[in-house]
Short mmCIF file of C-alpha atoms in Angstrom, two decimals:
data_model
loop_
_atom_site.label_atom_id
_atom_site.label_comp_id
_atom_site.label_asym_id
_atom_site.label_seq_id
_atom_site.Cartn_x
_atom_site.Cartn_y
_atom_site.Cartn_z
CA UNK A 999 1.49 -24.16 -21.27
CA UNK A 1000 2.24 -22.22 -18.40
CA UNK A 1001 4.65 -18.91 -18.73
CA UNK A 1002 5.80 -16.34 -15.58
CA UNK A 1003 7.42 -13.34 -16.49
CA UNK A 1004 7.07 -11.90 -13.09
CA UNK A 1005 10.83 -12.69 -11.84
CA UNK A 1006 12.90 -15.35 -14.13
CA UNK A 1007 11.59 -16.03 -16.99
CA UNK A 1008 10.11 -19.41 -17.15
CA UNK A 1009 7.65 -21.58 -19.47
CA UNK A 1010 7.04 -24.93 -19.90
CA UNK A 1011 4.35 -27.61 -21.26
CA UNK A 1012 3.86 -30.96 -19.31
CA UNK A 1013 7.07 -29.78 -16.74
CA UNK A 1014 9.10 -29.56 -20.13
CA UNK A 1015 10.94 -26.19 -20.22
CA UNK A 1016 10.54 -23.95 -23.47
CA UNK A 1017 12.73 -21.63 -22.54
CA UNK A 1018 15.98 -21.36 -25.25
CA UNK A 1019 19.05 -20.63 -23.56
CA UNK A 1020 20.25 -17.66 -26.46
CA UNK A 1021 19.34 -14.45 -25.54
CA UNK A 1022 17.24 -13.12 -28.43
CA UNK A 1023 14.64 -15.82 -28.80
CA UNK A 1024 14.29 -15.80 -25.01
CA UNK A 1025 13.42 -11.59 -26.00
CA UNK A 1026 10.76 -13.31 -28.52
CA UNK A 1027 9.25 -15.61 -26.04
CA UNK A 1028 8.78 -13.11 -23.34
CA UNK A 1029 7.23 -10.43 -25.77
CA UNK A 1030 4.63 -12.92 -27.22
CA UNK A 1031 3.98 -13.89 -23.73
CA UNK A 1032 2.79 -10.71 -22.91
CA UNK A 1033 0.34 -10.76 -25.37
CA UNK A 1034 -1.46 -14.12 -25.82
CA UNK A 1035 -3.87 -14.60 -28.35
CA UNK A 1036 -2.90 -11.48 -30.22
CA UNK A 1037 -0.33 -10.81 -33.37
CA UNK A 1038 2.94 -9.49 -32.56
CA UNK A 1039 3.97 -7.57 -35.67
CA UNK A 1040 7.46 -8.50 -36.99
CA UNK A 1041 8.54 -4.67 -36.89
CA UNK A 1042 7.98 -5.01 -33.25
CA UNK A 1043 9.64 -7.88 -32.58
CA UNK A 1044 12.96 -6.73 -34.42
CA UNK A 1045 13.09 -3.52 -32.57
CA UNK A 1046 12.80 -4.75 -29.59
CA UNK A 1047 15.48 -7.27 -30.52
CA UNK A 1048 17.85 -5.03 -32.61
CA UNK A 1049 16.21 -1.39 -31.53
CA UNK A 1050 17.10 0.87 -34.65
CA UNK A 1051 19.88 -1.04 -36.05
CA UNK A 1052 18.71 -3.64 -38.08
CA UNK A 1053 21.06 -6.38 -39.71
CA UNK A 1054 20.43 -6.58 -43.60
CA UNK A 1055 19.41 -10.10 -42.35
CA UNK A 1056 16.84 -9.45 -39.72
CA UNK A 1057 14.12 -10.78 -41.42
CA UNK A 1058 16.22 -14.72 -42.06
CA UNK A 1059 17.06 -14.40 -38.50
CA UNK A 1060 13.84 -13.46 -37.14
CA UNK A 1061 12.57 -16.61 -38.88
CA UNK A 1062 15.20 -18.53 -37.64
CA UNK A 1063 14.68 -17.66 -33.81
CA UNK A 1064 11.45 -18.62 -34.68
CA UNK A 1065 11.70 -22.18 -36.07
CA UNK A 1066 14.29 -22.93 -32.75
CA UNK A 1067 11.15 -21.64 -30.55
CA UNK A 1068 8.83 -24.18 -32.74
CA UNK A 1069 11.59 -26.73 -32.08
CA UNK A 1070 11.04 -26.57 -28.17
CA UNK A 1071 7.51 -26.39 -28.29
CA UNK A 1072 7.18 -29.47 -30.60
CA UNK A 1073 9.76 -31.34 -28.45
CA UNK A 1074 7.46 -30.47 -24.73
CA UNK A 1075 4.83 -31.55 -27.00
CA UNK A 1076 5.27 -34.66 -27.67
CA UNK A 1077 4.42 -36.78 -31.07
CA UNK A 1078 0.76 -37.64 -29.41
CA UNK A 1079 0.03 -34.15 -29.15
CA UNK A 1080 -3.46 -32.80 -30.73
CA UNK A 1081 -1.88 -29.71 -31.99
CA UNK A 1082 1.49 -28.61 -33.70
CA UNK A 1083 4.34 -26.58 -32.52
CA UNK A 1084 2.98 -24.13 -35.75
CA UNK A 1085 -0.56 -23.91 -34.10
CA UNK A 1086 1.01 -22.73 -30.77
CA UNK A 1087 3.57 -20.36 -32.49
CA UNK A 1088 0.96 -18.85 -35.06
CA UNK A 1089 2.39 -17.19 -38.36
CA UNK A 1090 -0.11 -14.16 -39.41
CA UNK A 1091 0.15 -11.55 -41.90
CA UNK A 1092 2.82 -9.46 -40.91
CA UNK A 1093 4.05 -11.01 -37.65
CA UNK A 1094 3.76 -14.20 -35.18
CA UNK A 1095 1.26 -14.56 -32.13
CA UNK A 1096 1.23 -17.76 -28.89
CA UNK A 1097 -2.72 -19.57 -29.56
CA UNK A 1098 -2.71 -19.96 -25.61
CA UNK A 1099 -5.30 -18.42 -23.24
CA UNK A 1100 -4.23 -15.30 -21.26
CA UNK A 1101 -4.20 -17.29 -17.97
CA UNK A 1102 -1.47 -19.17 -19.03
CA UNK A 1103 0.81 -16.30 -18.00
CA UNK A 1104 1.21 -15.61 -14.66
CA UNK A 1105 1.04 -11.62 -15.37
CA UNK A 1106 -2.69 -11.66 -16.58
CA UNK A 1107 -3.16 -14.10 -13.74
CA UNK A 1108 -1.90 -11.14 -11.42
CA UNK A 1109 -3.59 -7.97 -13.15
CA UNK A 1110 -6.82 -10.10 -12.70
CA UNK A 1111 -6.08 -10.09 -9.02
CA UNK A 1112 -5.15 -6.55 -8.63
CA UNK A 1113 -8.18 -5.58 -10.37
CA UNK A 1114 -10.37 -7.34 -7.93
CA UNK A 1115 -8.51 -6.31 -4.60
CA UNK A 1116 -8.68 -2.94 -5.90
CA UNK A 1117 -12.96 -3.34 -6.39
CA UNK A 1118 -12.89 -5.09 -3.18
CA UNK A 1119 -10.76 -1.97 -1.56
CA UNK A 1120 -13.19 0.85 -3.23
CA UNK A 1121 -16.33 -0.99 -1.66
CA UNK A 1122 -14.54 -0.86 1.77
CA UNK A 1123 -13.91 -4.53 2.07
CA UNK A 1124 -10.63 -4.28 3.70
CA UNK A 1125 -10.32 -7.84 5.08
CA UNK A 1126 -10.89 -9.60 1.35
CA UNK A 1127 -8.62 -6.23 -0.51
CA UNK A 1128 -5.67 -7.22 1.63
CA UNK A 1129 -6.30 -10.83 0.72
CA UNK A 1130 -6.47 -10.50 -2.94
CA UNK A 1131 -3.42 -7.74 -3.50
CA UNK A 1132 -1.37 -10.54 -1.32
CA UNK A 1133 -2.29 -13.24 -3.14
CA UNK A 1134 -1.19 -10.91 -6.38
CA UNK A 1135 2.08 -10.02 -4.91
CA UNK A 1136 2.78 -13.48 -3.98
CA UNK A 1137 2.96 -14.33 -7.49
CA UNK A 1138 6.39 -12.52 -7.70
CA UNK A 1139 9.40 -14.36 -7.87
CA UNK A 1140 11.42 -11.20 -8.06
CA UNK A 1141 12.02 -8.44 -10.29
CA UNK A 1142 10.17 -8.99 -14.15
CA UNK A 1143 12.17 -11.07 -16.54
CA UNK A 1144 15.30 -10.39 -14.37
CA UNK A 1145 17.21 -13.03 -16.12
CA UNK A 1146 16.26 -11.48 -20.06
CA UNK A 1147 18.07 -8.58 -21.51
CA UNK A 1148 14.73 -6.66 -22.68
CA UNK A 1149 15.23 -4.06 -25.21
CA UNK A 1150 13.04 -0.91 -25.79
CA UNK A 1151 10.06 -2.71 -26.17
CA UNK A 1152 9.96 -5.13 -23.22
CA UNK A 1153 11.72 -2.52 -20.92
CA UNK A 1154 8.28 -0.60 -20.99
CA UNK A 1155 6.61 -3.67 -20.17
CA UNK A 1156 9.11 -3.99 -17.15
CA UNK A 1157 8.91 -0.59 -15.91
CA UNK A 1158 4.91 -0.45 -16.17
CA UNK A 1159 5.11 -4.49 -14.12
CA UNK A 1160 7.19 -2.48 -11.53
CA UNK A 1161 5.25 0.46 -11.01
CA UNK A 1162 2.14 -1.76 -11.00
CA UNK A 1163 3.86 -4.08 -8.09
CA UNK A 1164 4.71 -1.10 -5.70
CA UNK A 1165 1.12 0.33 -6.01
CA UNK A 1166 -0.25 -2.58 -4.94
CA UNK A 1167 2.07 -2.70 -2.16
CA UNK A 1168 0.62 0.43 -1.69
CA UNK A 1169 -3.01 -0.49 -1.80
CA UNK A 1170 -2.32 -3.60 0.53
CA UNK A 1171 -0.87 -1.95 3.07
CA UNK A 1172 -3.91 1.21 2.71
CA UNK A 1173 -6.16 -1.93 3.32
CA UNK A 1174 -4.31 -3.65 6.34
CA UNK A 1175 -3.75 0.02 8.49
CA UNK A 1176 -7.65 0.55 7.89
CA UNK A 1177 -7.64 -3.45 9.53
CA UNK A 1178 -5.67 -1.67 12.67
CA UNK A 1179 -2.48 -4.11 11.38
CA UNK A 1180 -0.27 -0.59 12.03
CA UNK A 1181 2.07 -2.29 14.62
CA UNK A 1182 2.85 -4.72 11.94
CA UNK A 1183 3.75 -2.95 9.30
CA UNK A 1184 6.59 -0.51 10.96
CA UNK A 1185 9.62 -2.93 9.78
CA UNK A 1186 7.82 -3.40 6.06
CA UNK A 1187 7.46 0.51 5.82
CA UNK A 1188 10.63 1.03 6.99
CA UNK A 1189 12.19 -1.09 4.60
CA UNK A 1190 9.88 0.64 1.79
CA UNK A 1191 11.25 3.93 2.48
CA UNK A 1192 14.80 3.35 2.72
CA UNK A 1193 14.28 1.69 -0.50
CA UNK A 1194 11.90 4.41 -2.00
CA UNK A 1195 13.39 7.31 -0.21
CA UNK A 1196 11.22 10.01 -2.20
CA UNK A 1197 7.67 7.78 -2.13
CA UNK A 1198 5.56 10.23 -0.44
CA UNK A 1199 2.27 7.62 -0.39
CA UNK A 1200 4.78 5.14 1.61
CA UNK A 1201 6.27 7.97 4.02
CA UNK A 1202 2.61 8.66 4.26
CA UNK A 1203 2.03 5.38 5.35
CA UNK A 1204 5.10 5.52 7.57
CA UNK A 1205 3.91 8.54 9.18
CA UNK A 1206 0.49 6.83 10.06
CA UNK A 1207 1.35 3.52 11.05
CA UNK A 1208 3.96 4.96 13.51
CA UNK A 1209 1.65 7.30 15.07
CA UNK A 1210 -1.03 4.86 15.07
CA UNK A 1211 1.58 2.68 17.38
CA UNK A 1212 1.97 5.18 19.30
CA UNK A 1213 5.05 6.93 18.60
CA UNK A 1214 4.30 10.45 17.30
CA UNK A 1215 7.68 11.81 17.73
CA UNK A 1216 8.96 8.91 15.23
CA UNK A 1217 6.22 10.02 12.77
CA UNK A 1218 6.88 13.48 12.46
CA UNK A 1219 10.67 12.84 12.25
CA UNK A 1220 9.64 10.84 8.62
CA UNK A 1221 8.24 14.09 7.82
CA UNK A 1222 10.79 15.90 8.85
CA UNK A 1223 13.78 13.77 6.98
CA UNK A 1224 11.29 13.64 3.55
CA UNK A 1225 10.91 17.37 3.60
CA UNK A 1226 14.54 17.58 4.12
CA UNK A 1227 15.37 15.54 1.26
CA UNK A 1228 12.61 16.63 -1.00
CA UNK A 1229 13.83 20.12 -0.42
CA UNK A 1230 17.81 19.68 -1.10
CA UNK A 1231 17.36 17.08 -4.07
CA UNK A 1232 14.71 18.87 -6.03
CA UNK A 1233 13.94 22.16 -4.53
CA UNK A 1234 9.62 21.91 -3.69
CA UNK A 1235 8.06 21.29 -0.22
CA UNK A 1236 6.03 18.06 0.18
CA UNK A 1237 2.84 17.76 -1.39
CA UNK A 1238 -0.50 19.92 0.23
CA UNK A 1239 -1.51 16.31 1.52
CA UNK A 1240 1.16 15.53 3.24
CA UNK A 1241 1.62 18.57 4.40
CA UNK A 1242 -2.04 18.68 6.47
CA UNK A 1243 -1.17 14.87 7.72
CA UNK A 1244 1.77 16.27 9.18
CA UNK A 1245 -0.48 19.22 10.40
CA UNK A 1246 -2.79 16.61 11.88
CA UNK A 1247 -0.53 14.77 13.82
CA UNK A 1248 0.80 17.79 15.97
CA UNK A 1249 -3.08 18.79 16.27
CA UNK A 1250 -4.05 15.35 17.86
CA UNK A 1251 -6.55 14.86 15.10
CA UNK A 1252 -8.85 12.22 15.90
CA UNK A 1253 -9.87 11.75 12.42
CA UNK A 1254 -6.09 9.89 12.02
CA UNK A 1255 -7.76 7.04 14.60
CA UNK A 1256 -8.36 3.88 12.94
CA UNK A 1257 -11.60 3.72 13.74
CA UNK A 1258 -12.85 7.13 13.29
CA UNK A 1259 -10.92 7.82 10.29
CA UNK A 1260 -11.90 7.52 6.66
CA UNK A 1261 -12.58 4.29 5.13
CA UNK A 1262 -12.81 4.67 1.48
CA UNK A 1263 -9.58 6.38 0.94
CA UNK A 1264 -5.75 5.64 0.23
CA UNK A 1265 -3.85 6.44 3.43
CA UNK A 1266 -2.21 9.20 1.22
CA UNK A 1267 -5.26 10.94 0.82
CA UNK A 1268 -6.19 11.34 3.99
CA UNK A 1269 -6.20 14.80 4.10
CA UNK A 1270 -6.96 15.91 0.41
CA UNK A 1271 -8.45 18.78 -0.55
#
């Protein structure tokens, strides 16, 4: 079986798609997915399906989602298959688990990768972090299940996929401006901060890779329009670090030169104290 969650959701065995059509089982599929190998319990399941307003029927229809799920699985089976639809879709006391090995689902497939780029990006291995955070992000196929309606449960799942996606963004880009890739990056950063207009780690990066190419003037004005809108939408100054890269910049420091600077650092950090 093979499952992604990160953009549509999709799963299929032998090119035979699993996926039901209705909306709630599709919920059920892409919560057990999330968790191979481990039991789901059925309270879970029905919040995130029905949140705190259970049907007098939940449990029936919970049961029912999952015999159409068994249905799909048993037809992408086949009838020469060594297993049943029932040893894939698991009953166990007090709730329902998918017998399928985490790397069946293209998000552990992705966390593995992060983890790595982020070992390789501690140990100053720039070259192979970039590599393995782009390999990671390459994986997405857009934004997490963005063709399920999640409920409370899944939408944490979401929200943690999405935060996890823009830090290693993040961490790529750290590793490519310590490669001296800062020319290449201006139209990605620029794109990051329209979209992320309060980010200080990607104005950070902004700020670098612009003055890195070259163009001071266009890095301090970042600083300048953040601190603007940091200071009429919420009322506080930018944060001490970003404050003494700014400080840097009209001070020439030479410890902002590619070569000279810091290797074993987020581009944010910099100048922490």
């Amino acid at each position: 079986m093979d499952i992604q969650v990160l953009g549509p959701l999709n799963a299929d065995i032998n090119g035979v798609s699993i996926v039901p059509t209705a909306g709630k089982p599709r919920q059920i599929l892409a919560l057990l997915a999330f968790y191979p190998g481990r039991v789901m319990p059925v309270p879970t399941l029905m919040e995130e399906i029905w949140g705190a307003n259970l049907p007098r029927s939940a449990m029936t229809t919970m049961q029912t989602y999952i015999l159409q799920l068994r249905r799909r699985l048993g037809t992408a089976m086949g009838p020469d298959a060594p297993g049943s639809a029932k040893d894939v879709l698991a009953t166990r006391h007090g709730g329902y688990l998918l017998q399928i090995p985490p790397e069946s689902v293209d998000v552990h497939r992705y966390e593995q990768l992060v983890a790595a780029g982020q070992s390789a990006f501690d140990a100053g291995e720039d070259e192979r972090a970039a590599g393995l955070f782009r390999r990671a992000l390459d994986m997405w196929q857009g934004p997490a299940l963005v063709d399920v309606r999640v409920g409370p449960v899944l939408e944490i799942e979401v929200v943690r996929l999405e935060e996890s996606r823009l830090g290693t963004i993040e961490r790529r880009i750290d590793a490519d401006l310590r490669l001296g890739r800062h020319s290449e990056l201006l139209a990605e950063l620029t794109d990051l901060i329209a979209r992320h207009p309060q980010h200080e780690g990607l104005h950070s990066q902004a700020m670098v890779a612009l003055y890195r190419s070259g163009r001071q003037a266009a890095a301090l004005d970042v600083y300048r329009r953040l601190r603007a809108r940091l200071i009429e939408e919420l009322g506080v100054e930018p944060s001490p670090q970003l404050q003494r890269l700014h400080q840097a910049m009209l001070t020439v420091d030479p410890a902002l030169d590619v070569v000279s600077g810091p290797r074993r650092t987020s581009t944010f950090n910099l100048y922490a104290a």
